Amino acid sequence: MSDVLAVAEHRRGELRDVSFELVTAGAELAGDGNLHLAIIGGDVDAFAEELSLDGVDTIHTVAEGDEFNHDVYVQAVAALYEELAPTYVLMGNTVNGLDYAPAVAESLDIPLVTDAIGLENDGGLVVTREMYASKVESTVEVDADNAAVTIRSAEWEPTEAAGEPAIEAFDFELDESRVRSRVTGFEEVGGGDVDITDADVLVSVGRGIEEEENLELVQNLADALGATLSSSRPIVDNGWLPKDRQVGQSGKVVTPKFYIAVGISGAVQHVAGMKGAENIVAINTDPDAPIFDIADYGIVGDLFDVVPELIEQFE
């Protein structure tokens, strides 16, 4: 039995998906212990209502700022840790999480394990991670009574069932002299015309498309489905699509309702970014392609024959 403190994430007024996954991971890790959920900054009351989920015992709201701030998060999490004395602290393995998690671990003098894809607590914390570009799974036995962990997005199912946690405002004395930065605005960078992580349906294209001019065919399929076009890394490396369209370990992690992989073999680096999709459809000429190992539906055939047929049917 262990008490767990999980830290929710939000951006631009919306909770991130990893917040709901942290509830699942935290409840599993806590077992018969208590799961505390921290919400720092933003519309804490609205976020607390949305995160009143099964498995959460207490939500602690910290009304400091509107957006993520490294210095505020480090101080707030450290103060909560001192107040609650949890065994473990869980954070997202995200841009924000990796920004402040090391500083939290350092300030609390506890070990940090990043990018967890599995957690066990049987007399001690055991963390499952992937190594060598996701080709190998390793287990890390934490030789300490307390630890901080960041969890990979889309590895745990998000908790959806409602609960009735206590909601408490947490006040602490913020040291303003240690807050050395403020978020003043957001600016989208190159090619940010669409966020593939928000798409319900993704049509993703791989090296099987052969030539850049053939992208139009797959784009037509996406248009027929009302879907968003994404890709594997080779397409981005060739300069055929911008970086923000890349799915995979070095791209974005996506969890759409439908993911249609066109001419994608299913390398582990790509699979790491899309295996959380609810339904996976694969189109490939090679019946032994690894993508079929995780696909719910598979079509063995030449994409240049299959895709036009699909477009005709959907139109």
Short mmCIF file of C-alpha atoms in Angstrom, two decimals:
data_model
loop_
_atom_site.label_atom_id
_atom_site.label_comp_id
_atom_site.label_asym_id
_atom_site.label_seq_id
_atom_site.Cartn_x
_atom_site.Cartn_y
_atom_site.Cartn_z
CA MET A 1 0.00 0.00 0.00
CA SER A 2 1.46 3.35 -1.09
CA ASP A 3 0.15 6.88 -1.30
CA VAL A 4 0.69 8.48 -4.69
CA LEU A 5 0.74 12.11 -5.76
CA ALA A 6 -0.03 12.64 -9.47
CA VAL A 7 0.26 16.02 -11.17
CA ALA A 8 -2.29 16.91 -13.85
CA GLU A 9 -1.40 18.85 -17.00
CA HIS A 10 -3.27 21.52 -18.88
CA ARG A 11 -2.56 23.90 -21.73
CA ARG A 12 -4.50 26.85 -23.08
CA GLY A 13 -7.47 26.16 -20.83
CA GLU A 14 -7.77 22.43 -21.59
CA LEU A 15 -6.66 19.38 -19.65
CA ARG A 16 -4.19 17.20 -21.53
CA ASP A 17 -5.02 13.53 -22.14
CA VAL A 18 -2.13 12.45 -19.96
CA SER A 19 -3.98 13.83 -16.92
CA PHE A 20 -6.62 11.12 -17.26
CA GLU A 21 -3.95 8.48 -17.90
CA LEU A 22 -2.12 9.59 -14.75
CA VAL A 23 -5.29 8.82 -12.77
CA THR A 24 -5.30 5.26 -14.11
CA ALA A 25 -1.60 4.72 -13.49
CA GLY A 26 -1.75 6.39 -10.09
CA ALA A 27 -4.72 4.35 -8.89
CA GLU A 28 -3.04 1.11 -9.97
CA LEU A 29 0.19 2.06 -8.23
CA ALA A 30 -1.52 3.22 -5.05
CA GLY A 31 -3.51 0.00 -4.63
CA ASP A 32 -5.23 0.34 -1.24
CA GLY A 33 -3.36 3.58 -0.59
CA ASN A 34 -4.54 7.10 -1.41
CA LEU A 35 -4.26 8.78 -4.77
CA HIS A 36 -3.76 12.54 -4.50
CA LEU A 37 -4.14 14.59 -7.67
CA ALA A 38 -2.60 18.05 -7.94
CA ILE A 39 -3.94 20.71 -10.28
CA ILE A 40 -1.60 23.69 -10.51
CA GLY A 41 -2.72 26.89 -12.21
CA GLY A 42 -5.42 27.59 -14.76
CA ASP A 43 -9.14 27.24 -14.02
CA VAL A 44 -8.52 24.90 -11.11
CA ASP A 45 -12.20 24.64 -10.13
CA ALA A 46 -13.31 23.57 -13.62
CA PHE A 47 -10.36 21.19 -13.95
CA ALA A 48 -11.14 19.67 -10.53
CA GLU A 49 -14.72 18.98 -11.60
CA GLU A 50 -13.51 17.32 -14.81
CA LEU A 51 -10.98 15.22 -12.92
CA SER A 52 -13.37 14.04 -10.22
CA LEU A 53 -12.83 10.48 -11.34
CA ASP A 54 -12.97 6.99 -9.92
CA GLY A 55 -9.79 6.12 -8.08
CA VAL A 56 -8.93 9.66 -7.00
CA ASP A 57 -9.18 10.21 -3.25
CA THR A 58 -8.32 13.91 -2.99
CA ILE A 59 -7.79 16.69 -5.52
CA HIS A 60 -5.51 19.52 -4.40
CA THR A 61 -5.94 22.78 -6.31
CA VAL A 62 -3.14 25.34 -6.44
CA ALA A 63 -4.38 28.66 -7.83
CA GLU A 64 -1.08 30.03 -9.10
CA GLY A 65 -0.95 31.40 -12.65
CA ASP A 66 -2.79 30.51 -15.83
CA GLU A 67 -0.27 28.33 -17.69
CA PHE A 68 2.56 25.96 -16.88
CA ASN A 69 5.49 27.58 -15.14
CA HIS A 70 8.60 25.59 -14.23
CA ASP A 71 9.40 27.49 -11.06
CA VAL A 72 5.82 27.48 -9.75
CA TYR A 73 5.35 23.75 -10.43
CA VAL A 74 8.61 22.81 -8.73
CA GLN A 75 7.73 24.76 -5.60
CA ALA A 76 4.10 23.60 -5.53
CA VAL A 77 4.89 19.90 -5.98
CA ALA A 78 7.64 20.08 -3.36
CA ALA A 79 5.25 21.73 -0.91
CA LEU A 80 2.56 19.12 -1.57
CA TYR A 81 5.11 16.36 -1.11
CA GLU A 82 6.15 17.74 2.27
CA GLU A 83 2.50 18.08 3.32
CA LEU A 84 1.17 14.74 2.07
CA ALA A 85 4.27 12.52 2.37
CA PRO A 86 3.40 10.30 -0.62
CA THR A 87 5.53 7.31 -1.49
CA TYR A 88 5.61 8.16 -5.19
CA VAL A 89 5.15 11.22 -7.39
CA LEU A 90 3.78 10.68 -10.92
CA MET A 91 4.10 13.19 -13.76
CA GLY A 92 3.65 13.03 -17.51
CA ASN A 93 6.60 12.20 -19.76
CA THR A 94 5.73 15.28 -21.79
CA VAL A 95 7.42 18.53 -22.74
CA ASN A 96 6.17 20.09 -19.50
CA GLY A 97 6.76 17.01 -17.36
CA LEU A 98 10.34 16.59 -18.50
CA ASP A 99 10.87 20.30 -17.89
CA TYR A 100 10.12 20.22 -14.16
CA ALA A 101 10.29 16.56 -13.04
CA PRO A 102 14.12 16.48 -12.73
CA ALA A 103 14.05 19.66 -10.65
CA VAL A 104 11.35 18.19 -8.39
CA ALA A 105 13.35 15.01 -7.85
CA GLU A 106 16.49 17.02 -7.16
CA SER A 107 14.77 19.30 -4.66
CA LEU A 108 13.23 16.33 -2.81
CA ASP A 109 16.40 14.23 -3.04
CA ILE A 110 14.56 11.24 -4.51
CA PRO A 111 15.36 9.18 -7.63
CA LEU A 112 13.61 9.89 -10.92
CA VAL A 113 12.66 7.27 -13.53
CA THR A 114 11.44 8.66 -16.84
CA ASP A 115 9.31 7.38 -19.74
CA ALA A 116 7.61 4.55 -17.87
CA ILE A 117 5.35 2.20 -19.82
CA GLY A 118 4.57 -0.07 -16.86
CA LEU A 119 4.55 0.17 -13.07
CA GLU A 120 4.53 -2.51 -10.37
CA ASN A 121 4.54 -2.13 -6.62
CA ASP A 122 5.18 -5.42 -4.89
CA GLY A 123 7.36 -4.59 -1.93
CA GLY A 124 9.17 -2.02 -4.04
CA LEU A 125 8.76 -0.01 -7.21
CA VAL A 126 9.54 -1.72 -10.51
CA VAL A 127 9.33 0.42 -13.63
CA THR A 128 9.15 -0.93 -17.19
CA ARG A 129 10.86 1.18 -19.86
CA GLU A 130 11.81 0.75 -23.49
CA MET A 131 15.39 1.01 -24.77
CA TYR A 132 17.26 1.01 -28.08
CA ALA A 133 14.54 2.79 -30.05
CA SER A 134 11.79 0.66 -28.44
CA LYS A 135 13.39 -2.59 -29.57
CA VAL A 136 13.96 -3.82 -26.00
CA GLU A 137 11.94 -3.60 -22.79
CA SER A 138 13.83 -3.22 -19.54
CA THR A 139 12.75 -3.23 -15.89
CA VAL A 140 14.17 -0.82 -13.36
CA GLU A 141 14.01 -1.83 -9.70
CA VAL A 142 14.07 1.35 -7.64
CA ASP A 143 16.23 0.89 -4.56
CA ALA A 144 14.61 3.66 -2.54
CA ASP A 145 11.54 4.15 -0.37
CA ASN A 146 10.35 7.13 -2.40
CA ALA A 147 10.62 8.00 -6.07
CA ALA A 148 9.38 10.23 -8.87
CA VAL A 149 8.26 8.76 -12.20
CA THR A 150 7.16 10.20 -15.54
CA ILE A 151 4.76 8.05 -17.57
CA ARG A 152 4.60 7.85 -21.35
CA SER A 153 1.41 9.15 -22.96
CA ALA A 154 -1.07 6.60 -24.35
CA GLU A 155 0.35 3.65 -22.36
CA TRP A 156 -2.50 3.65 -19.83
CA GLU A 157 -6.18 3.85 -20.65
CA PRO A 158 -7.61 7.20 -19.57
CA THR A 159 -9.97 6.98 -16.61
CA GLU A 160 -13.49 8.05 -17.56
CA ALA A 161 -15.67 6.77 -14.72
CA ALA A 162 -16.87 9.48 -12.35
CA GLY A 163 -15.82 9.52 -8.74
CA GLU A 164 -16.36 11.63 -5.63
CA PRO A 165 -12.95 12.78 -4.43
CA ALA A 166 -12.53 15.46 -1.83
CA ILE A 167 -11.47 18.78 -3.37
CA GLU A 168 -9.19 20.94 -1.28
CA ALA A 169 -7.48 24.23 -2.02
CA PHE A 170 -3.80 24.01 -1.20
CA ASP A 171 -2.13 27.18 -0.05
CA PHE A 172 1.59 27.52 0.26
CA GLU A 173 4.03 30.40 0.39
CA LEU A 174 5.35 30.83 -3.13
CA ASP A 175 8.84 32.30 -3.20
CA GLU A 176 8.40 34.91 -5.94
CA SER A 177 12.15 35.53 -6.04
CA ARG A 178 12.57 31.99 -7.42
CA VAL A 179 9.99 32.51 -10.19
CA ARG A 180 12.26 33.71 -12.96
CA SER A 181 10.01 33.27 -16.00
CA ARG A 182 6.42 33.88 -17.08
CA VAL A 183 4.37 32.65 -20.04
CA THR A 184 3.37 35.70 -22.06
CA GLY A 185 1.85 33.96 -25.08
CA PHE A 186 1.97 31.11 -27.56
CA GLU A 187 3.30 31.08 -31.10
CA GLU A 188 2.89 28.14 -33.45
CA VAL A 189 6.08 27.13 -35.22
CA GLY A 190 6.72 25.95 -38.77
CA GLY A 191 3.97 23.98 -40.43
CA GLY A 192 1.62 24.06 -37.47
CA ASP A 193 -1.53 24.16 -39.58
CA VAL A 194 -3.07 21.16 -37.80
CA ASP A 195 -2.61 19.22 -34.58
CA ILE A 196 -2.68 15.53 -35.45
CA THR A 197 -3.04 14.64 -31.76
CA ASP A 198 -6.57 16.10 -31.81
CA ALA A 199 -7.77 14.12 -34.86
CA ASP A 200 -10.43 11.41 -34.51
CA VAL A 201 -9.38 9.80 -37.79
CA LEU A 202 -5.84 9.75 -39.18
CA VAL A 203 -4.73 8.49 -42.57
CA SER A 204 -0.99 7.96 -42.25
CA VAL A 205 1.35 7.41 -45.17
CA GLY A 206 4.70 5.65 -45.26
CA ARG A 207 7.55 4.93 -47.64
CA GLY A 208 5.30 2.62 -49.67
CA ILE A 209 3.96 5.74 -51.40
CA GLU A 210 7.27 5.75 -53.35
CA GLU A 211 7.13 9.28 -54.79
CA GLU A 212 6.06 12.66 -53.45
CA GLU A 213 3.53 13.19 -56.22
CA ASN A 214 1.67 10.09 -55.00
CA LEU A 215 0.80 11.85 -51.73
CA GLU A 216 -2.21 13.36 -53.47
CA LEU A 217 -3.78 9.91 -53.66
CA VAL A 218 -3.59 9.40 -49.91
CA GLN A 219 -4.71 12.98 -49.27
CA ASN A 220 -7.80 12.22 -51.38
CA LEU A 221 -8.55 9.25 -49.14
CA ALA A 222 -8.20 11.46 -46.07
CA ASP A 223 -10.54 14.02 -47.64
CA ALA A 224 -13.12 11.35 -48.47
CA LEU A 225 -13.08 10.23 -44.83
CA GLY A 226 -12.98 13.71 -43.34
CA ALA A 227 -9.66 12.64 -41.82
CA THR A 228 -6.30 14.26 -41.18
CA LEU A 229 -3.17 13.27 -43.09
CA SER A 230 -0.14 12.15 -41.08
CA SER A 231 2.98 10.12 -41.86
CA SER A 232 5.87 7.98 -40.74
CA ARG A 233 9.36 9.45 -40.37
CA PRO A 234 10.73 8.72 -43.89
CA ILE A 235 8.09 10.97 -45.43
CA VAL A 236 9.16 13.86 -43.19
CA ASP A 237 12.85 13.12 -43.69
CA ASN A 238 12.28 13.38 -47.45
CA GLY A 239 10.68 16.78 -46.96
CA TRP A 240 7.34 15.67 -48.37
CA LEU A 241 5.36 16.61 -45.24
CA PRO A 242 6.22 18.93 -42.33
CA LYS A 243 7.49 17.63 -39.00
CA ASP A 244 4.20 18.29 -37.23
CA ARG A 245 2.61 15.48 -39.31
CA GLN A 246 5.03 12.80 -38.09
CA VAL A 247 3.75 9.98 -35.89
CA GLY A 248 6.19 7.96 -33.84
CA GLN A 249 8.83 7.98 -31.16
CA SER A 250 10.57 11.00 -32.67
CA GLY A 251 7.27 12.55 -33.75
CA LYS A 252 3.93 12.72 -31.96
CA VAL A 253 1.97 10.18 -29.96
CA VAL A 254 -1.60 9.92 -31.25
CA THR A 255 -4.70 8.12 -30.00
CA PRO A 256 -7.39 8.57 -32.68
CA LYS A 257 -10.55 6.50 -33.00
CA PHE A 258 -9.29 5.22 -36.37
CA TYR A 259 -5.72 5.06 -37.64
CA ILE A 260 -5.29 3.98 -41.26
CA ALA A 261 -1.68 3.06 -42.07
CA VAL A 262 -1.03 3.22 -45.81
CA GLY A 263 2.26 1.72 -46.98
CA ILE A 264 3.72 1.67 -43.47
CA SER A 265 5.68 -1.42 -42.45
CA GLY A 266 5.28 -0.94 -38.70
CA ALA A 267 8.77 -0.26 -37.35
CA VAL A 268 8.84 -0.13 -33.56
CA GLN A 269 9.63 3.60 -33.61
CA HIS A 270 6.42 4.30 -35.53
CA VAL A 271 4.28 1.86 -33.56
CA ALA A 272 5.30 3.59 -30.32
CA GLY A 273 3.41 6.65 -31.51
CA MET A 274 0.13 5.09 -32.64
CA LYS A 275 -0.47 1.80 -30.83
CA GLY A 276 -2.96 3.54 -28.54
CA ALA A 277 -5.43 4.10 -31.41
CA GLU A 278 -8.84 2.53 -30.82
CA ASN A 279 -8.92 0.92 -34.26
CA ILE A 280 -5.97 0.33 -36.57
CA VAL A 281 -6.34 -0.42 -40.27
CA ALA A 282 -3.24 -1.46 -42.23
CA ILE A 283 -2.71 -1.53 -45.99
CA ASN A 284 0.51 -3.18 -47.12
CA THR A 285 1.70 -5.52 -49.86
CA ASP A 286 3.76 -7.59 -47.39
CA PRO A 287 1.58 -10.02 -45.38
CA ASP A 288 4.43 -10.36 -42.86
CA ALA A 289 4.78 -6.63 -42.23
CA PRO A 290 4.92 -5.92 -38.46
CA ILE A 291 2.06 -3.43 -38.77
CA PHE A 292 -0.34 -6.36 -39.14
CA ASP A 293 0.66 -7.60 -35.67
CA ILE A 294 -1.17 -4.70 -34.06
CA ALA A 295 -3.80 -3.98 -36.74
CA ASP A 296 -7.48 -4.64 -36.04
CA TYR A 297 -8.14 -4.81 -39.78
CA GLY A 298 -5.64 -5.57 -42.51
CA ILE A 299 -5.65 -5.36 -46.29
CA VAL A 300 -2.82 -7.18 -48.07
CA GLY A 301 -2.56 -5.43 -51.39
CA ASP A 302 -0.98 -2.70 -53.46
CA LEU A 303 -2.01 0.67 -52.04
CA PHE A 304 -2.25 2.03 -55.59
CA ASP A 305 -5.06 -0.47 -56.20
CA VAL A 306 -6.65 -0.43 -52.74
CA VAL A 307 -6.76 3.29 -52.00
CA PRO A 308 -8.67 4.29 -55.19
CA GLU A 309 -11.24 1.61 -54.40
CA LEU A 310 -11.65 2.94 -50.88
CA ILE A 311 -12.02 6.49 -52.13
CA GLU A 312 -14.74 5.40 -54.55
CA GLN A 313 -16.61 3.57 -51.78
CA PHE A 314 -16.41 6.43 -49.28
CA GLU A 315 -17.30 9.12 -51.79
#
